[in-house]
PDB file of C-alpha atoms in Angstrom:
ATOM      1  CA  UNK V   1     102.114 111.701 115.175  1.00 39.00           C
ATOM      2  CA  UNK V   2     105.995 111.328 115.234  1.00 42.00           C
ATOM      3  CA  UNK V   3     108.027 113.882 116.645  1.00 46.00           C
ATOM      4  CA  UNK V   4     111.517 113.190 115.247  1.00 46.00           C
ATOM      5  CA  UNK V   5     113.207 115.844 113.329  1.00 48.00           C
ATOM      6  CA  UNK V   6     112.815 116.029 109.378  1.00 50.00           C
ATOM      7  CA  UNK V   7     116.751 114.942 109.038  1.00 49.00           C
ATOM      8  CA  UNK V   8     116.758 112.421 112.050  1.00 51.00           C
ATOM      9  CA  UNK V   9     116.619 108.810 112.474  1.00 53.00           C
ATOM     10  CA  UNK V  10     113.135 107.097 113.888  1.00 59.00           C
ATOM     11  CA  UNK V  11     110.382 105.613 112.854  1.00 80.00           C
ATOM     12  CA  UNK V  12     108.609 108.682 110.573  1.00 91.00           C
ATOM     13  CA  UNK V  13     106.000 107.617 107.696  1.00 96.00           C
ATOM     14  CA  UNK V  14     106.596 109.104 104.622  1.00 97.00           C
ATOM     15  CA  UNK V  15     105.583 108.616 101.171  1.00 97.00           C
ATOM     16  CA  UNK V  16     107.688 107.783  98.309  1.00 97.00           C
ATOM     17  CA  UNK V  17     106.511 109.619  95.095  1.00 97.00           C
ATOM     18  CA  UNK V  18     107.927 109.822  91.599  1.00 95.00           C
ATOM     19  CA  UNK V  19     107.046 110.812  88.012  1.00 95.00           C
ATOM     20  CA  UNK V  20     108.453 109.509  84.965  1.00 94.00           C
ATOM     21  CA  UNK V  21     107.162 108.565  81.463  1.00 93.00           C
ATOM     22  CA  UNK V  22     109.109 104.939  81.619  1.00 93.00           C
ATOM     23  CA  UNK V  23     108.629 101.989  84.161  1.00 92.00           C
ATOM     24  CA  UNK V  24     112.123 101.781  84.434  1.00 92.00           C
ATOM     25  CA  UNK V  25     112.582 105.181  85.576  1.00 92.00           C
ATOM     26  CA  UNK V  26     109.826 104.991  87.913  1.00 93.00           C
ATOM     27  CA  UNK V  27     111.475 101.808  89.277  1.00 92.00           C
ATOM     28  CA  UNK V  28     114.479 103.336  89.899  1.00 93.00           C
ATOM     29  CA  UNK V  29     113.564 106.345  91.425  1.00 94.00           C
ATOM     30  CA  UNK V  30     111.246 104.196  94.049  1.00 94.00           C
ATOM     31  CA  UNK V  31     114.464 101.999  94.971  1.00 93.00           C
ATOM     32  CA  UNK V  32     116.341 105.261  95.298  1.00 94.00           C
ATOM     33  CA  UNK V  33     114.081 106.780  97.911  1.00 95.00           C
ATOM     34  CA  UNK V  34     113.360 103.420  99.721  1.00 94.00           C
ATOM     35  CA  UNK V  35     116.807 103.218 100.352  1.00 92.00           C
ATOM     36  CA  UNK V  36     117.117 106.599 101.399  1.00 93.00           C
ATOM     37  CA  UNK V  37     114.379 106.046 103.834  1.00 93.00           C
ATOM     38  CA  UNK V  38     115.678 102.934 105.290  1.00 91.00           C
ATOM     39  CA  UNK V  39     118.769 104.689 105.782  1.00 90.00           C
ATOM     40  CA  UNK V  40     116.983 106.802 107.951  1.00 91.00           C
ATOM     41  CA  UNK V  41     114.492 104.352 109.720  1.00 91.00           C
ATOM     42  CA  UNK V  42     111.673 105.679 107.929  1.00 93.00           C
ATOM     43  CA  UNK V  43     108.887 103.647 107.527  1.00 94.00           C
ATOM     44  CA  UNK V  44     107.400 104.074 103.641  1.00 95.00           C
ATOM     45  CA  UNK V  45     103.840 104.084 104.381  1.00 95.00           C
ATOM     46  CA  UNK V  46     102.735 104.449 100.576  1.00 95.00           C
ATOM     47  CA  UNK V  47     104.171 104.928  97.002  1.00 96.00           C
ATOM     48  CA  UNK V  48     102.538 106.921  94.643  1.00 97.00           C
ATOM     49  CA  UNK V  49     103.796 107.578  91.436  1.00 95.00           C
ATOM     50  CA  UNK V  50     102.451 109.475  88.188  1.00 95.00           C
ATOM     51  CA  UNK V  51     103.376 108.807  84.506  1.00 94.00           C
ATOM     52  CA  UNK V  52     102.922 112.340  82.937  1.00 93.00           C
ATOM     53  CA  UNK V  53     105.538 114.654  84.269  1.00 92.00           C
ATOM     54  CA  UNK V  54     104.324 117.393  81.538  1.00 92.00           C
ATOM     55  CA  UNK V  55     101.036 117.472  83.721  1.00 94.00           C
ATOM     56  CA  UNK V  56     101.507 120.401  86.613  1.00 95.00           C
ATOM     57  CA  UNK V  57     101.935 118.988  89.766  1.00 95.00           C
ATOM     58  CA  UNK V  58      98.880 119.760  91.495  1.00 94.00           C
ATOM     59  CA  UNK V  59      97.020 118.490  88.868  1.00 95.00           C
ATOM     60  CA  UNK V  60      98.318 114.835  89.034  1.00 96.00           C
ATOM     61  CA  UNK V  61      96.351 112.049  90.970  1.00 96.00           C
ATOM     62  CA  UNK V  62      99.353 110.829  92.516  1.00 96.00           C
ATOM     63  CA  UNK V  63     100.733 113.832  93.942  1.00 96.00           C
ATOM     64  CA  UNK V  64      96.945 114.779  94.883  1.00 96.00           C
ATOM     65  CA  UNK V  65      97.034 111.242  96.973  1.00 96.00           C
ATOM     66  CA  UNK V  66     100.059 112.139  98.440  1.00 96.00           C
ATOM     67  CA  UNK V  67      98.882 115.574  99.810  1.00 94.00           C
ATOM     68  CA  UNK V  68      95.736 114.042 101.401  1.00 95.00           C
ATOM     69  CA  UNK V  69      97.806 111.623 103.079  1.00 95.00           C
ATOM     70  CA  UNK V  70      99.824 114.274 104.499  1.00 95.00           C
ATOM     71  CA  UNK V  71      96.853 116.408 105.587  1.00 93.00           C
ATOM     72  CA  UNK V  72      95.346 113.322 106.996  1.00 94.00           C
ATOM     73  CA  UNK V  73      98.272 112.619 108.963  1.00 92.00           C
ATOM     74  CA  UNK V  74      99.280 109.447 107.632  1.00 94.00           C
ATOM     75  CA  UNK V  75     102.366 110.547 106.668  1.00 95.00           C
ATOM     76  CA  UNK V  76     105.021 112.691 108.188  1.00 95.00           C
ATOM     77  CA  UNK V  77     106.884 113.562 104.637  1.00 96.00           C
ATOM     78  CA  UNK V  78     107.794 112.928 100.883  1.00 97.00           C
ATOM     79  CA  UNK V  79     110.597 111.477  99.589  1.00 97.00           C
ATOM     80  CA  UNK V  80     111.170 111.884  95.911  1.00 96.00           C
ATOM     81  CA  UNK V  81     113.877 110.360  94.024  1.00 93.00           C
ATOM     82  CA  UNK V  82     114.965 113.278  92.620  1.00 91.00           C
ATOM     83  CA  UNK V  83     113.954 116.825  92.884  1.00 91.00           C
ATOM     84  CA  UNK V  84     113.230 116.607  88.931  1.00 92.00           C
ATOM     85  CA  UNK V  85     109.796 114.775  89.806  1.00 94.00           C
ATOM     86  CA  UNK V  86     108.557 117.573  91.600  1.00 95.00           C
ATOM     87  CA  UNK V  87     109.885 120.379  90.516  1.00 94.00           C
ATOM     88  CA  UNK V  88     111.981 122.281  87.353  1.00 91.00           C
ATOM     89  CA  UNK V  89     114.440 123.629  89.332  1.00 92.00           C
ATOM     90  CA  UNK V  90     116.156 123.707  92.798  1.00 92.00           C
ATOM     91  CA  UNK V  91     114.245 127.337  93.478  1.00 94.00           C
ATOM     92  CA  UNK V  92     110.527 125.495  92.875  1.00 94.00           C
ATOM     93  CA  UNK V  93     112.033 122.418  94.630  1.00 95.00           C
ATOM     94  CA  UNK V  94     112.610 124.683  98.029  1.00 94.00           C
ATOM     95  CA  UNK V  95     109.405 126.507  97.617  1.00 95.00           C
ATOM     96  CA  UNK V  96     107.567 123.168  97.717  1.00 95.00           C
ATOM     97  CA  UNK V  97     109.807 121.866 100.431  1.00 94.00           C
ATOM     98  CA  UNK V  98     108.459 125.353 102.474  1.00 95.00           C
ATOM     99  CA  UNK V  99     104.798 124.634 101.289  1.00 93.00           C
ATOM    100  CA  UNK V 100     104.898 121.002 103.173  1.00 94.00           C
ATOM    101  CA  UNK V 101     106.782 122.552 106.402  1.00 94.00           C
ATOM    102  CA  UNK V 102     103.437 124.737 106.395  1.00 92.00           C
ATOM    103  CA  UNK V 103     101.504 121.609 106.491  1.00 91.00           C
ATOM    104  CA  UNK V 104     103.554 120.204 108.687  1.00 91.00           C
ATOM    105  CA  UNK V 105     105.507 117.865 106.975  1.00 94.00           C
ATOM    106  CA  UNK V 106     109.123 117.947 104.909  1.00 96.00           C
ATOM    107  CA  UNK V 107     110.558 117.145 101.516  1.00 96.00           C
ATOM    108  CA  UNK V 108     113.260 114.931 100.798  1.00 95.00           C
ATOM    109  CA  UNK V 109     115.687 114.529  97.945  1.00 95.00           C
ATOM    110  CA  UNK V 110     117.055 111.347  97.784  1.00 94.00           C
ATOM    111  CA  UNK V 111     119.130 111.859  94.866  1.00 88.00           C
ATOM    112  CA  UNK V 112     121.831 113.623  97.061  1.00 71.00           C
ATOM    113  CA  UNK V 113     124.599 111.443  98.051  1.00 55.00           C
ATOM    114  CA  UNK V 114     123.461 108.869  96.083  1.00 49.00           C
ATOM    115  CA  UNK V 115     126.557 107.074  93.921  1.00 50.00           C
ATOM    116  CA  UNK V 116     126.365 107.814  90.063  1.00 48.00           C
ATOM    117  CA  UNK V 117     126.314 104.699  88.251  1.00 52.00           C
ATOM    118  CA  UNK V 118     129.713 103.745  86.535  1.00 53.00           C
ATOM    119  CA  UNK V 119     130.981 101.803  83.532  1.00 58.00           C
ATOM    120  CA  UNK V 120     132.681  98.421  83.633  1.00 59.00           C
ATOM    121  CA  UNK V 121     136.026 100.520  82.793  1.00 64.00           C
ATOM    122  CA  UNK V 122     135.329 103.388  85.389  1.00 63.00           C
ATOM    123  CA  UNK V 123     134.849 100.536  87.655  1.00 63.00           C
ATOM    124  CA  UNK V 124     138.023  98.777  86.918  1.00 69.00           C
ATOM    125  CA  UNK V 125     139.831 101.909  86.714  1.00 70.00           C
ATOM    126  CA  UNK V 126     139.234 102.992  90.605  1.00 67.00           C
ATOM    127  CA  UNK V 127     139.856  98.812  91.507  1.00 70.00           C
ATOM    128  CA  UNK V 128     143.540  99.448  90.163  1.00 72.00           C
ATOM    129  CA  UNK V 129     143.898 102.876  91.897  1.00 73.00           C
ATOM    130  CA  UNK V 130     142.749 101.453  94.993  1.00 70.00           C
ATOM    131  CA  UNK V 131     145.104  98.070  94.459  1.00 69.00           C
ATOM    132  CA  UNK V 132     148.156 100.101  93.500  1.00 69.00           C
ATOM    133  CA  UNK V 133     147.232 102.751  96.520  1.00 68.00           C
ATOM    134  CA  UNK V 134     147.453  99.420  99.038  1.00 67.00           C
ATOM    135  CA  UNK V 135     150.479  98.359  97.010  1.00 66.00           C
ATOM    136  CA  UNK V 136     149.120  95.551  95.737  1.00 61.00           C
ATOM    137  CA  UNK V 137     149.555  95.361  91.946  1.00 57.00           C
ATOM    138  CA  UNK V 138     147.716  93.133  89.468  1.00 56.00           C
ATOM    139  CA  UNK V 139     149.844  93.878  86.449  1.00 56.00           C
ATOM    140  CA  UNK V 140     153.334  92.211  86.511  1.00 54.00           C
ATOM    141  CA  UNK V 141     156.099  93.506  84.468  1.00 52.00           C
ATOM    142  CA  UNK V 142     154.694  96.798  84.437  1.00 51.00           C
ATOM    143  CA  UNK V 143     157.288  98.184  86.824  1.00 50.00           C
ATOM    144  CA  UNK V 144     160.708  97.844  86.114  1.00 51.00           C
ATOM    145  CA  UNK V 145     163.527  96.962  88.659  1.00 52.00           C
ATOM    146  CA  UNK V 146     166.133  99.194  89.122  1.00 52.00           C
ATOM    147  CA  UNK V 147     169.357  97.008  88.397  1.00 53.00           C
ATOM    148  CA  UNK V 148     171.921  98.938  90.889  1.00 51.00           C
TER     149      UNK V 148
END
């Protein structure tokens, strides 16, 4: 079993878990979680998901498979695309994290530090601000020259 700390870098086998009603949301969560794990050089040993967020966590087949993999030593941690996949709020997420730590694992929320999606207008505005800050003006005639 790897001895790397939960926040550290290194070869740590993890599971990716998500729970959502649509395949699009499941796919986005999986991608976010994989990127999070890859950035830490963690090995994604398995991906599990459940389609019914209304079902209690401990009754979900995908979550049961994740906890079985943790108990068997196949994984060291669980990465979720957002805390809402496993908990209703931050307090419940912390309790679940403590429970997994007691079993020798860890729980990571991949949504922290992830850029939010931006609309094309927001991206253009950011680009214009960056261009202006660098002295590169794309809009000619906007600035009047002082005739003095």
